Short mmCIF file of C-alpha atoms and ligand atoms in Angstrom, two decimals:
data_model
loop_
_atom_site.label_atom_id
_atom_site.label_comp_id
_atom_site.label_asym_id
_atom_site.label_seq_id
_atom_site.Cartn_x
_atom_site.Cartn_y
_atom_site.Cartn_z
CA UNK S 455 0.42 -0.12 0.07
CA UNK S 456 0.99 3.18 -0.53
CA UNK S 457 -1.49 5.06 1.91
CA UNK S 458 -2.67 7.32 -1.10
CA UNK S 459 -6.37 7.42 -0.44
CA UNK S 460 -8.22 6.51 -3.65
CA UNK S 461 -10.23 9.87 -4.05
CA UNK S 462 -9.31 12.75 -2.13
CA UNK S 463 -11.67 15.96 -1.71
CA UNK S 464 -10.06 19.18 -2.11
CA UNK S 465 -12.98 21.40 -2.55
CA UNK S 466 -13.62 22.29 0.23
CA UNK S 467 -10.28 23.40 2.64
CA UNK S 468 -7.25 25.01 1.91
CA UNK S 469 -5.07 23.26 -0.56
CA UNK S 470 -1.08 23.32 -1.76
CA UNK S 471 -0.81 23.93 -5.10
CA UNK S 472 2.31 22.30 -6.45
CA UNK S 473 3.59 23.83 -10.16
CA UNK S 474 5.61 22.48 -12.82
CA UNK S 475 8.21 25.01 -14.87
CA UNK S 476 8.63 23.70 -17.95
CA UNK S 477 11.83 22.00 -19.01
CA UNK S 478 10.14 22.35 -22.93
CA UNK S 479 10.28 26.02 -22.15
CA UNK S 480 7.12 27.34 -23.55
CA UNK S 481 5.02 29.42 -21.16
CA UNK S 482 4.26 28.99 -17.99
CA UNK S 483 1.18 25.99 -17.10
CA UNK S 484 -2.17 28.40 -18.03
CA UNK S 485 -3.27 27.50 -14.30
CA UNK S 486 0.15 29.63 -12.63
CA UNK S 487 -0.70 32.98 -13.03
CA UNK S 488 -4.58 32.45 -11.42
CA UNK S 489 -3.23 29.41 -8.29
CA UNK S 490 -0.65 33.13 -7.36
CA UNK S 491 -3.19 35.53 -7.42
CA UNK S 492 -4.33 33.82 -4.69
CA UNK S 493 -1.14 32.41 -2.73
CA UNK S 494 -0.25 33.72 1.31
CA UNK S 495 2.70 31.43 0.85
CA UNK S 496 5.10 30.43 -2.24
CA UNK S 497 7.45 27.89 -1.89
CA UNK S 498 10.44 27.13 -4.41
CA UNK S 499 13.78 26.94 -5.39
CA UNK S 500 15.60 30.79 -5.96
CA UNK S 501 14.89 30.00 -10.24
CA UNK S 502 12.03 28.98 -9.84
CA UNK S 503 11.19 31.81 -7.73
CA UNK S 504 12.72 33.96 -10.24
CA UNK S 505 11.02 32.98 -13.07
CA UNK S 506 7.80 33.48 -12.23
CA UNK S 507 6.15 36.81 -11.40
CA UNK S 508 5.09 36.34 -7.67
CA UNK S 509 2.65 39.07 -6.81
CA UNK S 510 4.19 41.95 -4.58
CA UNK S 511 4.58 41.47 -0.55
CA UNK S 512 3.99 38.14 -0.97
CA UNK S 513 5.91 36.18 1.34
CA UNK S 514 8.41 33.30 -0.07
CA UNK S 515 10.74 30.76 1.25
CA UNK S 516 13.45 29.27 -0.54
CA UNK S 517 14.14 25.61 -1.15
CA UNK S 518 17.21 25.01 0.27
CA UNK S 519 16.54 22.41 2.93
CA UNK S 520 12.94 21.43 2.48
CA UNK S 521 11.28 20.99 6.45
CA UNK S 522 11.42 24.79 6.89
CA UNK S 523 9.31 25.31 4.25
CA UNK S 524 7.16 22.09 5.03
CA UNK S 525 6.85 23.83 8.63
CA UNK S 526 5.40 26.86 7.06
CA UNK S 527 3.17 24.79 4.47
CA UNK S 528 1.46 23.47 7.17
CA UNK S 529 0.76 26.45 9.07
CA UNK S 530 -0.31 28.08 5.71
CA UNK S 531 -2.93 25.16 5.37
CA UNK S 532 -4.30 25.41 8.98
CA UNK S 533 -4.56 29.25 8.51
CA UNK S 534 -6.94 28.12 5.63
CA UNK S 535 -4.24 29.81 3.20
CA UNK S 536 -3.73 28.85 0.33
CA UNK S 537 0.19 27.91 -1.01
CA UNK S 538 1.87 27.67 -3.76
CA UNK S 539 5.14 25.51 -4.92
CA UNK S 540 7.29 25.49 -7.68
CA UNK S 541 8.94 22.89 -8.71
CA UNK S 542 10.59 21.55 -12.05
CA UNK S 543 9.22 19.44 -14.96
CA UNK S 544 6.38 17.05 -13.58
CA UNK S 545 6.54 17.09 -9.94
CA UNK S 546 5.01 13.86 -9.25
CA UNK S 547 8.04 12.42 -11.45
CA UNK S 548 11.18 11.98 -8.99
CA UNK S 549 9.73 15.54 -7.51
CA UNK S 550 8.86 17.30 -5.02
CA UNK S 551 5.09 15.50 -4.85
CA UNK S 552 6.31 12.02 -2.70
CA UNK S 553 7.77 14.64 0.15
CA UNK S 554 4.90 16.42 0.41
CA UNK S 555 2.30 13.62 0.89
CA UNK S 556 4.42 11.87 2.98
CA UNK S 557 3.88 15.50 4.88
CA UNK S 558 0.51 14.68 4.63
CA UNK S 559 -0.02 18.41 2.70
CA UNK S 560 -3.31 18.60 0.71
CA UNK S 561 -2.11 18.73 -2.79
CA UNK S 562 -3.22 19.78 -6.12
CA UNK S 563 -0.63 19.51 -8.77
CA UNK S 564 -0.23 21.64 -12.45
CA UNK S 565 2.15 19.69 -14.05
CA UNK S 566 4.97 21.13 -16.76
CA UNK S 567 6.65 18.88 -19.23
CA UNK S 568 9.16 16.64 -17.22
CA UNK S 569 13.52 17.30 -18.00
CA UNK S 570 13.66 13.66 -19.32
CA UNK S 571 10.62 14.17 -22.13
CA UNK S 572 12.32 17.32 -22.84
CA UNK S 573 16.06 15.88 -23.07
CA UNK S 574 14.57 13.04 -25.19
CA UNK S 575 12.22 15.39 -27.91
CA UNK S 576 15.79 18.04 -27.59
CA UNK S 577 17.66 14.96 -28.76
CA UNK S 578 14.87 13.47 -31.72
CA UNK S 579 14.80 10.60 -29.83
CA UNK S 580 11.40 8.29 -28.65
CA UNK S 581 11.50 7.31 -25.22
CA UNK S 582 9.16 5.40 -24.71
CA UNK S 583 10.38 1.92 -22.81
CA UNK S 584 12.87 4.02 -21.41
CA UNK S 585 14.50 3.46 -17.79
CA UNK S 586 14.23 6.73 -16.55
CA UNK S 587 16.94 6.52 -12.70
CA UNK S 588 17.92 9.48 -10.65
CA UNK S 589 21.41 10.22 -8.99
CA UNK S 590 19.90 12.61 -7.05
CA UNK S 591 20.95 12.44 -3.28
CA UNK S 592 22.15 8.92 -2.90
CA UNK S 593 24.52 6.08 -4.10
CA UNK S 594 25.15 6.76 -8.34
CA UNK S 595 25.81 3.58 -8.82
CA UNK S 596 22.26 1.97 -9.22
CA UNK S 597 22.40 4.40 -11.90
CA UNK S 598 26.08 3.29 -13.47
CA UNK S 599 24.43 -0.05 -13.33
CA UNK S 600 21.83 1.19 -15.17
CA UNK S 601 23.28 3.15 -17.73
CA UNK S 602 26.02 0.00 -18.62
CA UNK S 603 22.96 -2.81 -18.50
CA UNK S 604 20.33 -0.96 -20.80
CA UNK S 605 20.11 0.69 -24.48
CA UNK S 606 18.11 3.83 -23.30
CA UNK S 607 18.40 5.07 -19.81
CA UNK S 608 17.74 8.79 -18.77
CA UNK S 609 19.17 9.99 -15.67
CA UNK S 610 18.59 12.72 -13.49
CA UNK S 611 21.67 14.10 -12.39
CA UNK S 612 23.06 16.13 -8.64
CA UNK S 613 26.08 18.43 -8.45
CA UNK S 614 28.70 15.58 -7.77
CA UNK S 615 26.12 12.73 -9.50
CA UNK S 616 26.34 14.21 -13.15
CA UNK S 617 27.73 13.35 -16.80
CA UNK S 618 31.45 14.46 -15.69
CA UNK S 619 31.32 11.16 -13.04
CA UNK S 620 28.76 9.38 -15.07
CA UNK S 621 30.64 9.56 -17.85
CA UNK S 622 33.64 8.52 -16.36
CA UNK S 623 32.30 5.01 -14.95
CA UNK S 624 31.06 4.57 -18.81
CA UNK S 625 34.04 4.58 -20.43
CA UNK S 626 35.12 0.62 -21.80
CA UNK S 627 31.66 0.69 -22.77
CA UNK S 628 29.86 1.57 -25.78
CA UNK S 629 28.18 4.74 -24.79
CA UNK S 630 26.55 7.79 -27.10
CA UNK S 631 25.95 10.38 -23.96
CA UNK S 632 23.37 13.61 -24.57
CA UNK S 633 24.02 15.54 -21.90
CA UNK S 634 20.82 18.21 -21.38
CA UNK S 635 21.72 21.42 -19.31
CA UNK S 636 19.41 24.23 -18.16
CA UNK S 637 15.99 23.00 -20.67
CA UNK S 638 14.00 25.09 -21.33
CA UNK S 639 16.06 28.58 -19.97
CA UNK S 640 18.08 31.01 -21.99
CA UNK S 641 20.61 28.40 -20.72
CA UNK S 642 19.64 25.95 -23.07
CA UNK S 643 22.82 23.60 -24.12
CA UNK S 644 22.43 20.13 -25.52
CA UNK S 645 25.38 18.21 -25.74
CA UNK S 646 25.88 14.88 -28.00
CA UNK S 647 29.27 13.54 -26.14
CA UNK S 648 31.07 10.21 -25.39
CA UNK S 649 31.58 8.90 -21.90
CA UNK S 650 35.80 10.12 -22.12
CA UNK S 651 34.88 13.45 -23.43
CA UNK S 652 31.98 13.87 -20.66
CA UNK S 653 34.59 12.71 -17.79
CA UNK S 654 36.45 15.88 -18.51
CA UNK S 655 34.32 18.84 -19.02
CA UNK S 656 32.54 20.43 -16.15
CA UNK S 657 28.67 20.05 -16.52
CA UNK S 658 26.05 23.19 -15.00
CA UNK S 659 23.60 22.40 -13.34
CA UNK S 660 20.82 21.04 -13.76
CA UNK S 661 21.08 18.86 -16.31
CA UNK S 662 19.92 15.75 -17.85
CA UNK S 663 21.87 12.63 -19.07
CA UNK S 664 21.27 10.57 -21.71
CA UNK S 665 22.52 6.99 -21.81
CA UNK S 666 21.88 5.26 -25.19
CA UNK S 667 23.70 2.04 -26.91
CA UNK S 668 23.85 1.55 -30.08
CA UNK S 669 20.73 -0.85 -30.93
CA UNK S 670 20.03 -3.25 -33.50
CA UNK S 671 19.71 -1.48 -36.56
CA UNK S 672 21.94 1.04 -35.51
CA UNK S 673 25.06 1.66 -36.39
CA UNK S 674 27.93 0.90 -33.11
CA UNK S 675 28.94 3.89 -32.04
CA UNK S 676 32.60 3.27 -31.16
CA UNK S 677 34.10 0.63 -28.71
CA UNK S 678 33.14 -2.41 -31.84
CA UNK S 679 30.53 -4.43 -29.07
CA UNK S 680 27.43 -5.51 -31.10
CA UNK S 681 24.37 -4.18 -30.83
CA UNK S 682 22.38 -4.55 -27.64
CA UNK S 683 19.03 -5.80 -27.28
CA UNK S 684 16.58 -2.92 -28.06
CA UNK S 685 13.91 -4.01 -25.50
CA UNK S 686 14.63 -1.25 -22.71
CA UNK S 687 13.22 -3.91 -19.96
CA UNK S 688 15.34 -4.22 -16.79
CA UNK S 689 15.13 -7.99 -16.03
CA UNK S 690 13.44 -7.30 -12.69
CA UNK S 691 15.54 -9.48 -11.02
CA UNK S 692 14.10 -8.99 -7.05
CA UNK S 693 16.41 -7.41 -4.73
CA UNK S 694 15.76 -10.81 -2.58
CA UNK S 695 16.68 -13.45 -4.86
CA UNK S 696 14.78 -16.17 -6.76
CA UNK S 697 15.27 -20.28 -6.02
CA UNK S 698 14.68 -19.39 -2.10
CA UNK S 699 15.12 -21.88 0.43
CA UNK S 700 11.85 -23.32 1.52
CA UNK S 701 12.21 -21.70 4.39
CA UNK S 702 11.04 -18.71 2.73
CA UNK S 703 7.42 -20.32 2.43
CA UNK S 704 4.99 -21.09 4.78
CA UNK S 705 4.08 -24.60 3.40
CA UNK S 706 2.93 -28.16 5.17
CA UNK S 707 4.77 -31.55 4.54
CA UNK S 708 6.63 -31.68 1.08
CA UNK S 709 3.63 -29.39 -0.51
CA UNK S 710 6.68 -27.52 -1.69
CA UNK S 711 8.69 -27.01 -4.76
CA UNK S 712 12.14 -26.85 -4.13
CA UNK S 713 15.05 -24.55 -4.08
CA UNK S 714 16.93 -26.51 -6.94
CA UNK S 715 13.89 -27.42 -8.71
CA UNK S 716 12.00 -23.70 -8.46
CA UNK S 717 15.33 -22.76 -10.06
CA UNK S 718 14.85 -24.97 -13.21
CA UNK S 719 11.03 -24.64 -13.54
CA UNK S 720 10.86 -20.87 -13.13
CA UNK S 721 13.97 -20.26 -15.43
CA UNK S 722 11.64 -22.73 -17.94
CA UNK S 723 8.72 -20.33 -17.67
CA UNK S 724 10.32 -16.79 -18.36
CA UNK S 725 8.64 -15.02 -16.66
CA UNK S 726 8.67 -11.15 -16.65
CA UNK S 727 6.37 -7.84 -17.18
CA UNK S 728 4.29 -8.53 -19.48
CA UNK S 729 3.32 -12.39 -19.33
CA UNK S 730 0.52 -14.24 -18.18
CA UNK S 731 1.74 -17.21 -15.49
CA UNK S 732 -0.54 -19.99 -14.25
CA UNK S 733 0.59 -21.89 -11.47
CA UNK S 734 -1.18 -24.88 -11.40
CA UNK S 735 -1.66 -26.76 -7.70
CA UNK S 736 0.59 -24.42 -6.84
CA UNK S 737 0.47 -26.10 -3.05
CA UNK S 738 2.51 -23.22 -0.81
CA UNK S 739 2.85 -20.92 -3.90
CA UNK S 740 6.23 -20.74 -4.29
CA UNK S 741 6.62 -21.41 -8.44
CA UNK S 742 3.98 -18.67 -8.89
CA UNK S 743 5.23 -16.08 -6.37
CA UNK S 744 8.57 -16.52 -7.83
CA UNK S 745 7.41 -15.76 -11.35
CA UNK S 746 5.25 -12.55 -9.57
CA UNK S 747 8.65 -11.57 -7.88
CA UNK S 748 10.59 -11.15 -11.83
CA UNK S 749 7.97 -9.51 -13.27
CA UNK S 750 4.81 -11.40 -14.25
CA UNK S 751 1.10 -11.73 -13.49
CA UNK S 752 0.12 -14.98 -11.57
CA UNK S 753 -2.82 -16.60 -10.57
CA UNK S 754 -2.37 -19.67 -8.05
CA UNK S 755 -5.04 -22.78 -8.66
CA UNK S 756 -5.29 -24.61 -5.33
CA UNK S 757 -7.52 -27.26 -4.65
CA UNK S 758 -7.07 -26.89 -0.56
CA UNK S 759 -8.19 -23.54 0.66
CA UNK S 760 -6.26 -23.68 3.33
CA UNK S 761 -3.22 -23.19 1.30
CA UNK S 762 -1.34 -20.73 2.65
CA UNK S 763 -0.73 -19.04 -1.12
CA UNK S 764 -2.50 -15.40 0.24
CA UNK S 765 0.22 -15.65 3.13
CA UNK S 766 3.07 -16.15 1.44
CA UNK S 767 2.40 -13.89 -1.38
CA UNK S 768 1.62 -10.98 1.08
CA UNK S 769 5.00 -11.76 2.79
CA UNK S 770 6.99 -11.81 -0.45
CA UNK S 771 5.22 -8.30 -1.42
CA UNK S 772 3.30 -9.26 -4.76
CA UNK S 773 0.07 -9.78 -6.05
CA UNK S 774 -1.06 -13.60 -6.76
CA UNK S 775 -4.35 -14.27 -7.77
CA UNK S 776 -5.57 -16.92 -5.78
CA UNK S 777 -8.48 -19.61 -7.80
CA UNK S 778 -9.57 -22.46 -4.79
CA UNK S 779 -10.81 -24.74 -6.92
CA UNK S 780 -10.22 -28.53 -8.87
CA UNK S 781 -8.50 -28.51 -12.16
CA UNK S 782 -9.06 -29.21 -14.83
CA UNK S 783 -12.57 -27.29 -14.20
CA UNK S 784 -10.92 -24.25 -11.89
CA UNK S 785 -9.00 -23.11 -15.45
CA UNK S 786 -12.10 -22.76 -17.28
CA UNK S 787 -13.04 -19.16 -17.56
CA UNK S 788 -9.25 -17.89 -16.66
CA UNK S 789 -7.72 -15.30 -18.96
CA UNK S 790 -4.91 -16.96 -21.63
CA UNK S 791 -1.78 -18.03 -20.01
CA UNK S 792 2.37 -17.29 -21.29
CA UNK S 793 3.27 -20.78 -19.87
CA UNK S 794 1.85 -22.69 -17.05
CA UNK S 795 3.30 -24.50 -13.67
CA UNK S 796 1.98 -27.69 -13.23
CA UNK S 797 2.97 -29.38 -9.76
CA UNK S 798 0.01 -30.95 -9.26
CA UNK S 799 -2.65 -32.60 -11.06
CA UNK S 800 -3.25 -35.55 -14.14
CA UNK S 801 -3.38 -35.65 -17.42
CA UNK S 802 -6.97 -34.40 -17.45
CA UNK S 803 -5.24 -30.85 -16.45
CA UNK S 804 -2.29 -31.28 -18.69
CA UNK S 805 -4.33 -31.74 -21.63
CA UNK S 806 -6.60 -28.55 -20.53
CA UNK S 807 -3.83 -26.68 -20.19
CA UNK S 808 -2.12 -28.19 -23.41
CA UNK S 809 -5.29 -26.84 -25.12
CA UNK S 810 -5.10 -23.21 -24.16
CA UNK S 811 -1.92 -23.51 -25.89
CA UNK S 812 0.69 -21.54 -23.73
CA UNK S 813 3.63 -20.51 -24.97
CA UNK S 814 5.45 -23.39 -22.62
CA UNK S 815 4.66 -25.62 -19.72
CA UNK S 816 6.38 -26.61 -17.44
CA UNK S 817 5.29 -29.97 -15.42
CA UNK S 818 7.40 -30.99 -12.38
CA UNK S 819 6.35 -35.25 -11.19
CA UNK S 820 7.67 -37.51 -8.75
CA UNK S 821 5.79 -40.67 -10.08
CA UNK S 822 7.82 -42.17 -13.05
CA UNK S 823 4.70 -43.79 -14.72
CA UNK S 824 3.09 -40.39 -15.10
CA UNK S 825 6.13 -39.32 -16.71
CA UNK S 826 5.44 -40.89 -20.90
CA UNK S 827 1.94 -40.06 -21.07
CA UNK S 828 2.84 -36.81 -19.86
CA UNK S 829 5.48 -36.92 -22.83
CA UNK S 830 2.94 -37.87 -24.96
CA UNK S 831 0.46 -35.60 -24.89
CA UNK S 832 2.25 -32.89 -25.03
CA UNK S 833 3.90 -33.74 -28.23
CA UNK S 834 0.56 -34.61 -29.46
CA UNK S 835 -0.80 -31.30 -28.80
CA UNK S 836 2.26 -29.40 -30.75
CA UNK S 837 5.30 -29.30 -27.85
CA UNK S 838 8.10 -29.46 -28.39
CA UNK S 839 9.19 -31.39 -25.00
CA UNK S 840 12.73 -32.29 -22.86
CA UNK S 841 13.34 -33.36 -20.28
CA UNK S 842 15.84 -34.20 -17.33
CA UNK S 843 15.65 -35.35 -13.57
CA UNK S 844 16.64 -33.85 -10.71
CA UNK S 845 18.19 -35.12 -7.68
CA UNK S 846 19.84 -32.83 -5.50
CA UNK S 847 22.15 -33.84 -2.20
CA UNK S 848 21.77 -30.76 0.09
CA UNK S 849 25.20 -30.32 2.19
CA UNK S 850 24.08 -31.74 6.15
CA UNK S 851 25.85 -31.20 8.83
CA UNK S 852 28.01 -34.73 11.23
CA UNK S 853 28.50 -34.46 14.68
CA UNK S 854 32.00 -33.76 15.18
CA UNK S 855 31.60 -31.03 12.72
CA UNK S 856 32.16 -33.03 9.60
CA UNK S 857 29.68 -32.79 6.49
CA UNK S 858 27.38 -35.39 4.55
CA UNK S 859 24.56 -35.51 1.71
CA UNK S 860 21.23 -35.30 3.04
CA UNK S 861 19.28 -36.79 -0.75
CA UNK S 862 15.96 -34.76 -1.85
CA UNK S 863 13.79 -36.70 -3.80
CA UNK S 864 13.86 -37.50 -7.39
CA UNK S 865 11.91 -35.37 -9.39
CA UNK S 866 11.58 -34.75 -13.13
CA UNK S 867 11.12 -31.99 -14.70
CA UNK S 868 9.23 -31.59 -18.24
CA UNK S 869 9.35 -28.74 -20.72
CA UNK S 870 6.97 -28.34 -23.38
CA UNK S 871 7.86 -25.64 -26.10
CA UNK S 872 5.48 -24.81 -27.75
CA UNK S 873 6.22 -25.46 -31.75
C1 SAM D 2150 14.56 15.95 -8.16
S1 SAM D 2150 14.46 16.04 -10.04
C2 SAM D 2150 13.12 16.30 -11.04
C3 SAM D 2150 12.55 16.16 -11.71
C4 SAM D 2150 11.34 16.95 -12.40
N1 SAM D 2150 10.10 16.64 -11.61
C5 SAM D 2150 10.60 16.60 -14.04
O1 SAM D 2150 9.76 15.96 -14.28
O2 SAM D 2150 12.03 16.98 -14.58
C6 SAM D 2150 15.63 17.29 -10.36
C7 SAM D 2150 16.55 16.94 -11.59
O3 SAM D 2150 16.43 17.16 -12.83
C8 SAM D 2150 16.81 17.48 -13.75
N2 SAM D 2150 16.05 19.08 -14.33
C9 SAM D 2150 15.55 19.22 -13.65
N3 SAM D 2150 14.54 20.88 -14.30
C10 SAM D 2150 15.62 20.70 -15.81
C11 SAM D 2150 16.05 21.35 -16.67
N4 SAM D 2150 14.99 22.43 -16.46
N5 SAM D 2150 16.94 21.18 -17.58
C12 SAM D 2150 17.92 20.46 -17.25
N6 SAM D 2150 18.06 19.28 -16.31
C13 SAM D 2150 16.43 19.30 -15.38
C14 SAM D 2150 18.10 18.16 -13.32
O4 SAM D 2150 18.93 16.45 -13.60
C15 SAM D 2150 18.07 17.94 -11.78
O5 SAM D 2150 19.05 16.88 -11.07
#
């Protein structure tokens, strides 16, 4: 939960109007003049206060530090006075709206064009799908590593964590950089450069850095590496990893796919943002939950109403839709999946799954007599099938400090890939 209410009535009482100053350089938001005319307080950075016609005599607070400004804004709201906060671009996008909301202030937001949109526009580039990261007020290494990993990244910079520092960190990577300084002002400058060049020059704040890799169909910009994937979607690797130990899930008896088997099953399902995975015979829900951690939408189907799928999903902070019922009947009416994990159920379940034509089907089987029928069924349904038996032996302690191997039950993992 974000704590953001679903609806908010600002029709009565004072609100703080947050107005974006346009990085595209157009005239200010049309509502700005009206907001300023009734303002009893205007808050903003010195450059923003200087850029708008603050009514004579209206008190102002210059940012810098936010705490004194928040105190003044709270006092204004309590006194039923209208306050205006000036901010850059879209104040809801990597901007001051987050802090003002966290302070509990009632807000109206009048957004302008974000510096990121303006920078891509100045470069004449599309930016849907570009990753936007910030090096503002934090360790810049995650932003730098995003630039190293992805073909199109915009970085909101901060003094000391800008084009020079990030450029230095990108030396050795084949990247073109665009540095967009003072967008929307008379001092605007947009420079196409290389990591080496960017590292050796001073850049004016504020600026946005675009980091662009040669992608398929484009000429290589320099270092002789091949084109990168055009798909800019970062692999949504969960911060806590996946193929987690069984102790990371509430489960009963052996009703959980073991970590070693889960690692292969999840890899074969190829979960990612934009895909739907069914976890049929979900048990603890661990396979579906790990698919959800990797960005997929997931439906878990489980006949036991006491199975802890919901509790496990909540523990890992993912949204898994639970359908309680018997497969194959329970599968009827569900939206078509991209991939299905069948951890429980018989041949009838597998047949119903194959009939929905997912791109991939992954089946785990402990009973050997079920392997051949499952392979034949999937092949007959038009799937290329491969399989392997996994038998992990885990390290375990022996008295006296020795170690032994403790066998886990062998499992056959089948993967059907639609031909
Ligand atoms: C806290 S973020 C605010 C982003 C803002 N909400 C937006 O939509 O543009 C501050 C960073 O935005 C970028 N920025 C804001 N205004 C800019 C401008 N006029 N020209 C270039 N970069 C700007 C800089 O990277 C700056 O360090």
